[in-house]
PDB file of C-alpha atoms in Angstrom:
ATOM      1  CA  MET A  26       0.000   0.000   0.000  1.00 75.00           C
ATOM      2  CA  SER A  27       1.539   3.284  -1.060  1.00 90.00           C
ATOM      3  CA  ILE A  28       0.661   6.709   0.266  1.00 91.00           C
ATOM      4  CA  PRO A  29      -0.541   9.130  -2.419  1.00 90.00           C
ATOM      5  CA  LEU A  30       1.931  11.904  -3.202  1.00 91.00           C
ATOM      6  CA  TRP A  31      -0.582  14.630  -2.389  1.00 90.00           C
ATOM      7  CA  GLN A  32      -0.870  13.282   1.181  1.00 93.00           C
ATOM      8  CA  VAL A  33       2.911  13.293   1.582  1.00 94.00           C
ATOM      9  CA  VAL A  34       2.995  16.886   0.319  1.00 95.00           C
ATOM     10  CA  ALA A  35       0.211  17.849   2.726  1.00 95.00           C
ATOM     11  CA  VAL A  36       2.158  16.449   5.695  1.00 97.00           C
ATOM     12  CA  ILE A  37       5.303  18.282   4.573  1.00 97.00           C
ATOM     13  CA  VAL A  38       3.351  21.538   4.280  1.00 97.00           C
ATOM     14  CA  VAL A  39       1.909  21.160   7.787  1.00 98.00           C
ATOM     15  CA  PHE A  40       5.278  20.440   9.410  1.00 98.00           C
ATOM     16  CA  SER A  41       7.097  23.102   7.392  1.00 98.00           C
ATOM     17  CA  SER A  42       4.383  25.606   8.273  1.00 98.00           C
ATOM     18  CA  ILE A  43       4.759  24.913  11.980  1.00 98.00           C
ATOM     19  CA  ILE A  44       8.532  25.365  11.756  1.00 98.00           C
ATOM     20  CA  THR A  45       8.149  28.533   9.681  1.00 98.00           C
ATOM     21  CA  PHE A  46       5.584  29.974  12.102  1.00 98.00           C
ATOM     22  CA  VAL A  47       7.974  29.372  15.015  1.00 98.00           C
ATOM     23  CA  LEU A  48      10.843  30.966  13.067  1.00 98.00           C
ATOM     24  CA  TYR A  49       8.781  34.110  12.424  1.00 98.00           C
ATOM     25  CA  ARG A  50       7.817  34.255  16.106  1.00 98.00           C
ATOM     26  CA  THR A  51      11.462  33.835  17.101  1.00 98.00           C
ATOM     27  CA  ASP A  52      12.544  36.576  14.696  1.00 98.00           C
ATOM     28  CA  LYS A  53       9.844  38.972  15.901  1.00 97.00           C
ATOM     29  CA  ARG A  54      10.821  38.437  19.532  1.00 97.00           C
ATOM     30  CA  ALA A  55      14.502  38.921  18.659  1.00 97.00           C
ATOM     31  CA  ALA A  56      13.686  42.119  16.757  1.00 96.00           C
ATOM     32  CA  VAL A  57      11.784  43.557  19.717  1.00 96.00           C
ATOM     33  CA  ALA A  58      14.573  42.558  22.122  1.00 97.00           C
ATOM     34  CA  ARG A  59      17.267  43.813  19.704  1.00 96.00           C
ATOM     35  CA  GLN A  60      18.942  40.414  19.707  1.00 97.00           C
ATOM     36  CA  SER A  61      20.356  38.185  16.990  1.00 97.00           C
ATOM     37  CA  ARG A  62      17.744  37.669  14.282  1.00 97.00           C
ATOM     38  CA  VAL A  63      16.606  34.844  12.020  1.00 98.00           C
ATOM     39  CA  SER A  64      17.810  35.704   8.523  1.00 97.00           C
ATOM     40  CA  GLU A  65      15.314  36.598   5.828  1.00 97.00           C
ATOM     41  CA  ARG A  66      16.898  33.891   3.712  1.00 98.00           C
ATOM     42  CA  THR A  67      16.015  31.285   6.361  1.00 98.00           C
ATOM     43  CA  LEU A  68      12.415  32.504   6.520  1.00 98.00           C
ATOM     44  CA  LEU A  69      12.099  32.427   2.742  1.00 98.00           C
ATOM     45  CA  VAL A  70      13.746  29.006   2.347  1.00 98.00           C
ATOM     46  CA  TRP A  71      11.396  27.453   4.903  1.00 98.00           C
ATOM     47  CA  GLY A  72       8.502  29.105   3.089  1.00 97.00           C
ATOM     48  CA  LEU A  73       9.761  27.658  -0.178  1.00 96.00           C
ATOM     49  CA  LEU A  74       9.977  24.206   1.428  1.00 96.00           C
ATOM     50  CA  GLY A  75       6.221  24.325   1.907  1.00 97.00           C
ATOM     51  CA  GLY A  76       6.016  26.474   5.030  1.00 98.00           C
ATOM     52  CA  TRP A  77       4.573  29.565   3.395  1.00 98.00           C
ATOM     53  CA  PRO A  78       1.088  29.057   4.933  1.00 98.00           C
ATOM     54  CA  GLY A  79       2.675  29.168   8.393  1.00 98.00           C
ATOM     55  CA  GLY A  80       4.704  32.197   7.339  1.00 98.00           C
ATOM     56  CA  LEU A  81       1.600  33.973   6.089  1.00 98.00           C
ATOM     57  CA  ILE A  82      -0.283  33.269   9.322  1.00 98.00           C
ATOM     58  CA  ALA A  83       2.731  34.375  11.389  1.00 98.00           C
ATOM     59  CA  GLN A  84       2.999  37.624   9.431  1.00 98.00           C
ATOM     60  CA  ARG A  85      -0.591  38.423  10.305  1.00 97.00           C
ATOM     61  CA  VAL A  86      -0.474  37.239  13.929  1.00 98.00           C
ATOM     62  CA  PHE A  87       2.823  38.927  14.823  1.00 97.00           C
ATOM     63  CA  HIS A  88       2.573  41.883  12.392  1.00 95.00           C
ATOM     64  CA  HIS A  89       6.028  40.913  11.225  1.00 95.00           C
ATOM     65  CA  LYS A  90       7.654  41.442   7.824  1.00 95.00           C
ATOM     66  CA  THR A  91       4.406  42.906   6.475  1.00 94.00           C
ATOM     67  CA  ARG A  92       5.712  46.365   5.502  1.00 94.00           C
ATOM     68  CA  LYS A  93       9.057  45.384   4.002  1.00 94.00           C
ATOM     69  CA  THR A  94       8.305  45.473   0.275  1.00 97.00           C
ATOM     70  CA  THR A  95      11.364  43.554  -0.912  1.00 97.00           C
ATOM     71  CA  PHE A  96      10.670  40.744   1.544  1.00 97.00           C
ATOM     72  CA  GLN A  97       6.992  40.632   0.576  1.00 98.00           C
ATOM     73  CA  LEU A  98       7.874  40.381  -3.126  1.00 98.00           C
ATOM     74  CA  ARG A  99      10.224  37.478  -2.443  1.00 98.00           C
ATOM     75  CA  PHE A 100       7.726  35.841  -0.093  1.00 98.00           C
ATOM     76  CA  TRP A 101       4.901  35.942  -2.665  1.00 98.00           C
ATOM     77  CA  ALA A 102       7.276  34.641  -5.341  1.00 97.00           C
ATOM     78  CA  THR A 103       7.899  31.566  -3.148  1.00 96.00           C
ATOM     79  CA  VAL A 104       4.144  31.129  -2.688  1.00 98.00           C
ATOM     80  CA  PHE A 105       3.613  31.273  -6.444  1.00 98.00           C
ATOM     81  CA  PHE A 106       6.477  28.842  -7.062  1.00 96.00           C
ATOM     82  CA  ASP A 107       5.171  26.353  -4.474  1.00 96.00           C
ATOM     83  CA  ILE A 108       1.615  26.429  -5.780  1.00 95.00           C
ATOM     84  CA  ALA A 109       2.792  26.098  -9.378  1.00 95.00           C
ATOM     85  CA  ALA A 110       5.051  23.153  -8.483  1.00 95.00           C
ATOM     86  CA  VAL A 111       2.223  21.343  -6.716  1.00 92.00           C
ATOM     87  CA  LEU A 112      -0.195  21.924  -9.592  1.00 90.00           C
ATOM     88  CA  ILE A 113       2.360  20.722 -12.142  1.00 91.00           C
ATOM     89  CA  PHE A 114       3.955  17.775 -10.333  1.00 91.00           C
ATOM     90  CA  VAL A 115       1.461  16.461  -7.769  1.00 89.00           C
ATOM     91  CA  PRO A 116      -1.649  14.605  -8.945  1.00 85.00           C
ATOM     92  CA  LEU A 117      -4.512  15.980  -6.876  1.00 81.00           C
ATOM     93  CA  PRO A 118      -7.617  13.820  -6.332  1.00 79.00           C
ATOM     94  CA  PHE A 119     -10.065  16.708  -6.607  1.00 72.00           C
ATOM     95  CA  PHE A 120      -9.013  17.758 -10.123  1.00 64.00           C
ATOM     96  CA  PRO A 121     -10.749  16.023 -13.053  1.00 63.00           C
ATOM     97  CA  GLY A 122      -8.447  13.728 -14.971  1.00 60.00           C
ATOM     98  CA  SER A 123      -6.016  13.463 -12.089  1.00 56.00           C
ATOM     99  CA  SER A 124      -4.675  10.020 -11.288  1.00 57.00           C
ATOM    100  CA  ALA A 125      -4.132  10.518  -7.568  1.00 54.00           C
TER     101      ALA A 125
END
């Protein structure tokens, strides 16, 4: 019995989102305390690895990284890339003609 790829991707997204959410929280707390920060690259890479939903939620909850235009452009590029990759490479059971 094999697990469908879309379920594997869903699990990866959930775990990556949790990690990304925690990283945003850690960075926000460090920013307020003027301590060592989590790099933007780290936040974006975790978003690219499927954690962008957690990053998006964290941005709204912590009001963090929402006004920095260059970061937001890169963040939304990772969201677009992730969604495009899933639509292209992962057979989804709720799309007609999909073999999930």
